Amino acid sequence: MTIRVKICGIIHPDDAELAIDAGADLVGLNFVPDSPRCIDLETAVAIAERAAGRVERVGVFRNAEPDEIERVLRRVDLDRLQFHGEETEEEVEEVDLPVIKAIRGADLEVAQAYPGTIVLLDHPDGKAGSGTPWDWSAAAELIESGHDVILAGGLSPDNVGAVLAELGDLPWGVDVATGVEGSAYRKDPGKLRAFVAAVRGAEKTVHETE
């Protein structure tokens, strides 16, 4: 199994290029209005065009109305959507594109409410996007139960390798924004490369011990 690496909060086409060069599998484009990484449609189009056919492009929304999502999709070519709010199972299933559903912490009961959907486990205290670590080991139960899981919330080049090694069973993916940024929410090429290298190193170690 290969762990997918998602670099979220891309705010410039050049940052998408850096993420791709570092070995990312997915890039996240943020459309949450009160997020510091929220981008306008013109920027989103430029990022999506730069990444087309090279990585999966994920549009991030939170409690967005269907017409707002449709407004974005009319302009921006996306491969997958990520929902970070209180979206119901029915609302998730209404979307034609594949979906990632963010939940707080490793809550098995909540994850089971979204069968067949990849669940992104973010900070249990609602500190999404803050870069604050939490106890990711709780994700093991969800992974063992067969859920496709993306670890998020406070991951960085310094801790992602240890987190994955401690889990044992590998998640579907990992997600990072703050942990690979420099100033003004721009991505740092050195941190991007270090993060991907740490993921691949942990992945190799786990495979060797199986």
PDB file of C-alpha atoms in Angstrom:
ATOM      1  CA  MET A   1       0.000   0.000   0.000  1.00  0.00           C
ATOM      2  CA  THR A   2       1.194   3.482  -0.865  1.00  0.00           C
ATOM      3  CA  ILE A   3       0.256   6.319   1.472  1.00  0.00           C
ATOM      4  CA  ARG A   4      -1.196   9.237  -0.454  1.00  0.00           C
ATOM      5  CA  VAL A   5       0.275  12.598   0.462  1.00  0.00           C
ATOM      6  CA  LYS A   6      -2.113  15.539   0.313  1.00  0.00           C
ATOM      7  CA  ILE A   7      -0.733  19.062   0.502  1.00  0.00           C
ATOM      8  CA  CYS A   8      -3.610  21.308   1.484  1.00  0.00           C
ATOM      9  CA  GLY A   9      -4.122  25.048   1.395  1.00  0.00           C
ATOM     10  CA  ILE A  10      -2.361  25.694  -1.915  1.00  0.00           C
ATOM     11  CA  ILE A  11      -2.713  29.418  -2.590  1.00  0.00           C
ATOM     12  CA  HIS A  12      -0.444  29.888  -5.631  1.00  0.00           C
ATOM     13  CA  PRO A  13       0.209  27.873  -8.815  1.00  0.00           C
ATOM     14  CA  ASP A  14       3.936  27.817  -8.041  1.00  0.00           C
ATOM     15  CA  ASP A  15       3.179  26.141  -4.714  1.00  0.00           C
ATOM     16  CA  ALA A  16       1.261  23.447  -6.568  1.00  0.00           C
ATOM     17  CA  GLU A  17       4.348  22.943  -8.701  1.00  0.00           C
ATOM     18  CA  LEU A  18       6.524  22.648  -5.591  1.00  0.00           C
ATOM     19  CA  ALA A  19       4.149  20.081  -4.077  1.00  0.00           C
ATOM     20  CA  ILE A  20       4.141  18.037  -7.273  1.00  0.00           C
ATOM     21  CA  ASP A  21       7.915  18.158  -7.550  1.00  0.00           C
ATOM     22  CA  ALA A  22       8.194  16.989  -3.935  1.00  0.00           C
ATOM     23  CA  GLY A  23       6.059  13.932  -4.683  1.00  0.00           C
ATOM     24  CA  ALA A  24       2.564  14.894  -3.523  1.00  0.00           C
ATOM     25  CA  ASP A  25      -0.407  12.854  -4.710  1.00  0.00           C
ATOM     26  CA  LEU A  26      -3.150  15.381  -3.996  1.00  0.00           C
ATOM     27  CA  VAL A  27      -3.346  19.152  -3.609  1.00  0.00           C
ATOM     28  CA  GLY A  28      -6.084  20.962  -1.702  1.00  0.00           C
ATOM     29  CA  LEU A  29      -7.739  24.177  -2.890  1.00  0.00           C
ATOM     30  CA  ASN A  30      -9.548  25.951  -0.080  1.00  0.00           C
ATOM     31  CA  PHE A  31     -12.956  27.580  -0.663  1.00  0.00           C
ATOM     32  CA  VAL A  32     -13.873  28.150   2.999  1.00  0.00           C
ATOM     33  CA  PRO A  33     -14.570  31.921   3.244  1.00  0.00           C
ATOM     34  CA  ASP A  34     -13.128  32.532   6.714  1.00  0.00           C
ATOM     35  CA  SER A  35      -9.963  30.498   6.137  1.00  0.00           C
ATOM     36  CA  PRO A  36      -6.685  32.425   5.643  1.00  0.00           C
ATOM     37  CA  ARG A  37      -5.960  30.022   2.774  1.00  0.00           C
ATOM     38  CA  CYS A  38      -9.231  30.657   0.938  1.00  0.00           C
ATOM     39  CA  ILE A  39      -8.611  31.440  -2.728  1.00  0.00           C
ATOM     40  CA  ASP A  40     -10.643  33.223  -5.383  1.00  0.00           C
ATOM     41  CA  LEU A  41     -11.840  31.487  -8.522  1.00  0.00           C
ATOM     42  CA  GLU A  42      -9.197  33.030 -10.762  1.00  0.00           C
ATOM     43  CA  THR A  43      -6.406  31.697  -8.560  1.00  0.00           C
ATOM     44  CA  ALA A  44      -8.143  28.335  -8.241  1.00  0.00           C
ATOM     45  CA  VAL A  45      -8.391  27.996 -12.015  1.00  0.00           C
ATOM     46  CA  ALA A  46      -4.681  28.728 -12.393  1.00  0.00           C
ATOM     47  CA  ILE A  47      -3.752  26.176  -9.729  1.00  0.00           C
ATOM     48  CA  ALA A  48      -6.086  23.524 -11.153  1.00  0.00           C
ATOM     49  CA  GLU A  49      -4.684  24.015 -14.646  1.00  0.00           C
ATOM     50  CA  ARG A  50      -1.098  23.740 -13.404  1.00  0.00           C
ATOM     51  CA  ALA A  51      -1.881  20.492 -11.566  1.00  0.00           C
ATOM     52  CA  ALA A  52      -4.109  18.913 -14.236  1.00  0.00           C
ATOM     53  CA  GLY A  53      -3.210  15.299 -14.991  1.00  0.00           C
ATOM     54  CA  ARG A  54      -0.343  15.329 -12.505  1.00  0.00           C
ATOM     55  CA  VAL A  55      -1.987  15.119  -9.085  1.00  0.00           C
ATOM     56  CA  GLU A  56      -5.531  14.894  -7.799  1.00  0.00           C
ATOM     57  CA  ARG A  57      -7.123  18.297  -7.214  1.00  0.00           C
ATOM     58  CA  VAL A  58      -9.327  18.504  -4.127  1.00  0.00           C
ATOM     59  CA  GLY A  59     -11.752  21.334  -3.437  1.00  0.00           C
ATOM     60  CA  VAL A  60     -12.239  22.009   0.282  1.00  0.00           C
ATOM     61  CA  PHE A  61     -15.618  23.308   1.495  1.00  0.00           C
ATOM     62  CA  ARG A  62     -17.335  23.744   4.863  1.00  0.00           C
ATOM     63  CA  ASN A  63     -21.133  23.816   5.125  1.00  0.00           C
ATOM     64  CA  ALA A  64     -21.346  25.267   1.633  1.00  0.00           C
ATOM     65  CA  GLU A  65     -24.693  25.533  -0.122  1.00  0.00           C
ATOM     66  CA  PRO A  66     -25.062  23.314  -3.226  1.00  0.00           C
ATOM     67  CA  ASP A  67     -25.253  26.347  -5.502  1.00  0.00           C
ATOM     68  CA  GLU A  68     -21.954  27.657  -4.124  1.00  0.00           C
ATOM     69  CA  ILE A  69     -20.250  24.321  -4.816  1.00  0.00           C
ATOM     70  CA  GLU A  70     -21.763  24.312  -8.296  1.00  0.00           C
ATOM     71  CA  ARG A  71     -20.527  27.872  -8.885  1.00  0.00           C
ATOM     72  CA  VAL A  72     -16.975  26.735  -8.157  1.00  0.00           C
ATOM     73  CA  LEU A  73     -17.247  23.558 -10.234  1.00  0.00           C
ATOM     74  CA  ARG A  74     -18.455  25.521 -13.268  1.00  0.00           C
ATOM     75  CA  ARG A  75     -15.120  27.350 -13.293  1.00  0.00           C
ATOM     76  CA  VAL A  76     -12.625  25.062 -11.591  1.00  0.00           C
ATOM     77  CA  ASP A  77     -11.826  21.540 -12.769  1.00  0.00           C
ATOM     78  CA  LEU A  78     -11.608  19.429  -9.599  1.00  0.00           C
ATOM     79  CA  ASP A  79     -11.172  15.681  -9.112  1.00  0.00           C
ATOM     80  CA  ARG A  80     -12.538  15.338  -5.586  1.00  0.00           C
ATOM     81  CA  LEU A  81     -14.324  17.375  -2.909  1.00  0.00           C
ATOM     82  CA  GLN A  82     -13.516  17.568   0.798  1.00  0.00           C
ATOM     83  CA  PHE A  83     -16.194  18.568   3.293  1.00  0.00           C
ATOM     84  CA  HIS A  84     -15.108  20.067   6.619  1.00  0.00           C
ATOM     85  CA  GLY A  85     -18.438  20.953   8.194  1.00  0.00           C
ATOM     86  CA  GLU A  86     -21.609  19.308   9.430  1.00  0.00           C
ATOM     87  CA  GLU A  87     -22.506  17.782   6.069  1.00  0.00           C
ATOM     88  CA  THR A  88     -24.836  14.783   6.352  1.00  0.00           C
ATOM     89  CA  GLU A  89     -24.420  11.404   4.709  1.00  0.00           C
ATOM     90  CA  GLU A  90     -27.199  12.357   2.291  1.00  0.00           C
ATOM     91  CA  GLU A  91     -25.445  15.594   1.311  1.00  0.00           C
ATOM     92  CA  VAL A  92     -22.191  13.725   0.759  1.00  0.00           C
ATOM     93  CA  GLU A  93     -23.901  11.126  -1.421  1.00  0.00           C
ATOM     94  CA  GLU A  94     -25.531  13.795  -3.588  1.00  0.00           C
ATOM     95  CA  VAL A  95     -22.128  14.912  -4.886  1.00  0.00           C
ATOM     96  CA  ASP A  96     -21.089  13.365  -8.207  1.00  0.00           C
ATOM     97  CA  LEU A  97     -17.375  13.581  -7.449  1.00  0.00           C
ATOM     98  CA  PRO A  98     -15.528  11.368  -4.930  1.00  0.00           C
ATOM     99  CA  VAL A  99     -15.607  12.869  -1.431  1.00  0.00           C
ATOM    100  CA  ILE A 100     -13.338  13.148   1.600  1.00  0.00           C
ATOM    101  CA  LYS A 101     -15.297  13.839   4.806  1.00  0.00           C
ATOM    102  CA  ALA A 102     -13.392  15.485   7.639  1.00  0.00           C
ATOM    103  CA  ILE A 103     -14.365  14.515  11.170  1.00  0.00           C
ATOM    104  CA  ARG A 104     -13.047  15.545  14.565  1.00  0.00           C
ATOM    105  CA  GLY A 105     -10.610  12.991  15.902  1.00  0.00           C
ATOM    106  CA  ALA A 106     -10.835   9.244  15.408  1.00  0.00           C
ATOM    107  CA  ASP A 107     -14.546   8.865  16.129  1.00  0.00           C
ATOM    108  CA  LEU A 108     -15.568   5.417  14.905  1.00  0.00           C
ATOM    109  CA  GLU A 109     -19.292   6.075  15.279  1.00  0.00           C
ATOM    110  CA  VAL A 110     -19.111   9.250  13.197  1.00  0.00           C
ATOM    111  CA  ALA A 111     -16.911   7.576  10.579  1.00  0.00           C
ATOM    112  CA  GLN A 112     -19.470   4.790  10.210  1.00  0.00           C
ATOM    113  CA  ALA A 113     -22.075   7.389   9.272  1.00  0.00           C
ATOM    114  CA  TYR A 114     -20.217   7.915   5.976  1.00  0.00           C
ATOM    115  CA  PRO A 115     -19.830   4.396   4.513  1.00  0.00           C
ATOM    116  CA  GLY A 116     -17.668   4.212   1.435  1.00  0.00           C
ATOM    117  CA  THR A 117     -16.293   7.711   2.011  1.00  0.00           C
ATOM    118  CA  ILE A 118     -12.685   8.502   2.863  1.00  0.00           C
ATOM    119  CA  VAL A 119     -12.603  10.103   6.311  1.00  0.00           C
ATOM    120  CA  LEU A 120     -10.038  12.737   7.216  1.00  0.00           C
ATOM    121  CA  LEU A 121      -9.256  12.744  10.919  1.00  0.00           C
ATOM    122  CA  ASP A 122      -8.569  16.291  11.992  1.00  0.00           C
ATOM    123  CA  HIS A 123      -7.910  17.756  15.418  1.00  0.00           C
ATOM    124  CA  PRO A 124     -10.603  16.573  17.873  1.00  0.00           C
ATOM    125  CA  ASP A 125     -10.895  20.051  19.384  1.00  0.00           C
ATOM    126  CA  GLY A 126     -11.784  21.674  16.079  1.00  0.00           C
ATOM    127  CA  LYS A 127      -8.376  23.248  15.522  1.00  0.00           C
ATOM    128  CA  ALA A 128      -8.278  22.477  11.814  1.00  0.00           C
ATOM    129  CA  GLY A 129      -5.555  24.389   9.998  1.00  0.00           C
ATOM    130  CA  SER A 130      -3.780  25.422  13.190  1.00  0.00           C
ATOM    131  CA  GLY A 131      -0.950  22.889  13.007  1.00  0.00           C
ATOM    132  CA  THR A 132      -1.719  21.664  16.536  1.00  0.00           C
ATOM    133  CA  PRO A 133      -0.762  18.007  17.193  1.00  0.00           C
ATOM    134  CA  TRP A 134      -3.110  15.469  18.778  1.00  0.00           C
ATOM    135  CA  ASP A 135      -3.105  11.758  19.647  1.00  0.00           C
ATOM    136  CA  TRP A 136      -3.172  10.192  16.192  1.00  0.00           C
ATOM    137  CA  SER A 137      -2.761   6.673  17.641  1.00  0.00           C
ATOM    138  CA  ALA A 138      -6.533   6.596  18.115  1.00  0.00           C
ATOM    139  CA  ALA A 139      -6.804   6.237  14.325  1.00  0.00           C
ATOM    140  CA  ALA A 140      -5.601   2.628  14.505  1.00  0.00           C
ATOM    141  CA  GLU A 141      -9.091   1.318  15.351  1.00  0.00           C
ATOM    142  CA  LEU A 142     -10.624   2.975  12.310  1.00  0.00           C
ATOM    143  CA  ILE A 143      -7.909   1.685  10.008  1.00  0.00           C
ATOM    144  CA  GLU A 144      -8.210  -1.832  11.421  1.00  0.00           C
ATOM    145  CA  SER A 145     -11.978  -1.721  10.940  1.00  0.00           C
ATOM    146  CA  GLY A 146     -11.496  -1.139   7.215  1.00  0.00           C
ATOM    147  CA  HIS A 147     -12.049   2.602   6.905  1.00  0.00           C
ATOM    148  CA  ASP A 148     -10.013   4.578   4.394  1.00  0.00           C
ATOM    149  CA  VAL A 149      -8.408   7.166   6.676  1.00  0.00           C
ATOM    150  CA  ILE A 150      -6.423  10.348   6.077  1.00  0.00           C
ATOM    151  CA  LEU A 151      -4.439  11.578   9.072  1.00  0.00           C
ATOM    152  CA  ALA A 152      -4.368  15.349   9.531  1.00  0.00           C
ATOM    153  CA  GLY A 153      -4.008  18.058  12.136  1.00  0.00           C
ATOM    154  CA  GLY A 154      -0.538  19.023  13.286  1.00  0.00           C
ATOM    155  CA  LEU A 155       1.549  16.737  11.083  1.00  0.00           C
ATOM    156  CA  SER A 156       4.988  17.975  10.058  1.00  0.00           C
ATOM    157  CA  PRO A 157       8.244  16.632   8.599  1.00  0.00           C
ATOM    158  CA  ASP A 158       9.473  16.177  12.172  1.00  0.00           C
ATOM    159  CA  ASN A 159       6.651  13.966  13.438  1.00  0.00           C
ATOM    160  CA  VAL A 160       4.895  12.258  10.517  1.00  0.00           C
ATOM    161  CA  GLY A 161       7.377   9.385  10.276  1.00  0.00           C
ATOM    162  CA  ALA A 162       7.038   8.479  13.957  1.00  0.00           C
ATOM    163  CA  VAL A 163       3.251   8.790  13.831  1.00  0.00           C
ATOM    164  CA  LEU A 164       3.013   6.356  10.920  1.00  0.00           C
ATOM    165  CA  ALA A 165       5.484   3.926  12.442  1.00  0.00           C
ATOM    166  CA  GLU A 166       3.525   3.823  15.708  1.00  0.00           C
ATOM    167  CA  LEU A 167       0.233   3.157  13.938  1.00  0.00           C
ATOM    168  CA  GLY A 168       1.494  -0.043  12.349  1.00  0.00           C
ATOM    169  CA  ASP A 169      -1.370  -0.315   9.854  1.00  0.00           C
ATOM    170  CA  LEU A 170      -0.903   2.362   7.226  1.00  0.00           C
ATOM    171  CA  PRO A 171      -3.640   4.926   6.545  1.00  0.00           C
ATOM    172  CA  TRP A 172      -4.997   5.739   3.100  1.00  0.00           C
ATOM    173  CA  GLY A 173      -3.235   9.075   3.284  1.00  0.00           C
ATOM    174  CA  VAL A 174      -1.807  11.985   5.247  1.00  0.00           C
ATOM    175  CA  ASP A 175      -2.711  15.663   4.959  1.00  0.00           C
ATOM    176  CA  VAL A 176      -0.568  18.682   5.789  1.00  0.00           C
ATOM    177  CA  ALA A 177      -0.779  22.466   5.396  1.00  0.00           C
ATOM    178  CA  THR A 178       0.787  24.425   8.258  1.00  0.00           C
ATOM    179  CA  GLY A 179       3.589  21.902   8.728  1.00  0.00           C
ATOM    180  CA  VAL A 180       5.077  22.597   5.289  1.00  0.00           C
ATOM    181  CA  GLU A 181       4.602  26.366   5.152  1.00  0.00           C
ATOM    182  CA  GLY A 182       6.981  29.265   5.276  1.00  0.00           C
ATOM    183  CA  SER A 183       5.662  32.819   5.521  1.00  0.00           C
ATOM    184  CA  ALA A 184       2.269  34.138   4.369  1.00  0.00           C
ATOM    185  CA  TYR A 185       0.858  30.593   3.987  1.00  0.00           C
ATOM    186  CA  ARG A 186       3.190  29.848   1.072  1.00  0.00           C
ATOM    187  CA  LYS A 187       4.639  26.340   0.871  1.00  0.00           C
ATOM    188  CA  ASP A 188       8.305  25.819   1.691  1.00  0.00           C
ATOM    189  CA  PRO A 189      10.094  23.541  -0.826  1.00  0.00           C
ATOM    190  CA  GLY A 190      12.475  22.100   1.752  1.00  0.00           C
ATOM    191  CA  LYS A 191       9.668  21.252   4.167  1.00  0.00           C
ATOM    192  CA  LEU A 192       7.631  19.714   1.359  1.00  0.00           C
ATOM    193  CA  ARG A 193      10.474  17.428   0.330  1.00  0.00           C
ATOM    194  CA  ALA A 194      11.225  16.517   3.945  1.00  0.00           C
ATOM    195  CA  PHE A 195       7.580  15.688   4.644  1.00  0.00           C
ATOM    196  CA  VAL A 196       7.198  13.399   1.636  1.00  0.00           C
ATOM    197  CA  ALA A 197      10.545  11.740   2.370  1.00  0.00           C
ATOM    198  CA  ALA A 198       9.478  11.067   5.962  1.00  0.00           C
ATOM    199  CA  VAL A 199       6.227   9.495   4.785  1.00  0.00           C
ATOM    200  CA  ARG A 200       7.988   7.279   2.273  1.00  0.00           C
ATOM    201  CA  GLY A 201      10.604   6.283   4.812  1.00  0.00           C
ATOM    202  CA  ALA A 202       7.988   5.238   7.358  1.00  0.00           C
ATOM    203  CA  GLU A 203       6.029   3.434   4.689  1.00  0.00           C
ATOM    204  CA  LYS A 204       9.116   1.419   3.727  1.00  0.00           C
ATOM    205  CA  THR A 205       9.869   0.563   7.346  1.00  0.00           C
ATOM    206  CA  VAL A 206       6.340  -0.694   7.979  1.00  0.00           C
ATOM    207  CA  HIS A 207       6.391  -2.816   4.818  1.00  0.00           C
ATOM    208  CA  GLU A 208       9.737  -4.369   5.813  1.00  0.00           C
ATOM    209  CA  THR A 209       8.377  -5.459   9.189  1.00  0.00           C
ATOM    210  CA  GLU A 210       5.219  -7.066   7.791  1.00  0.00           C
TER     211      GLU A 210
END
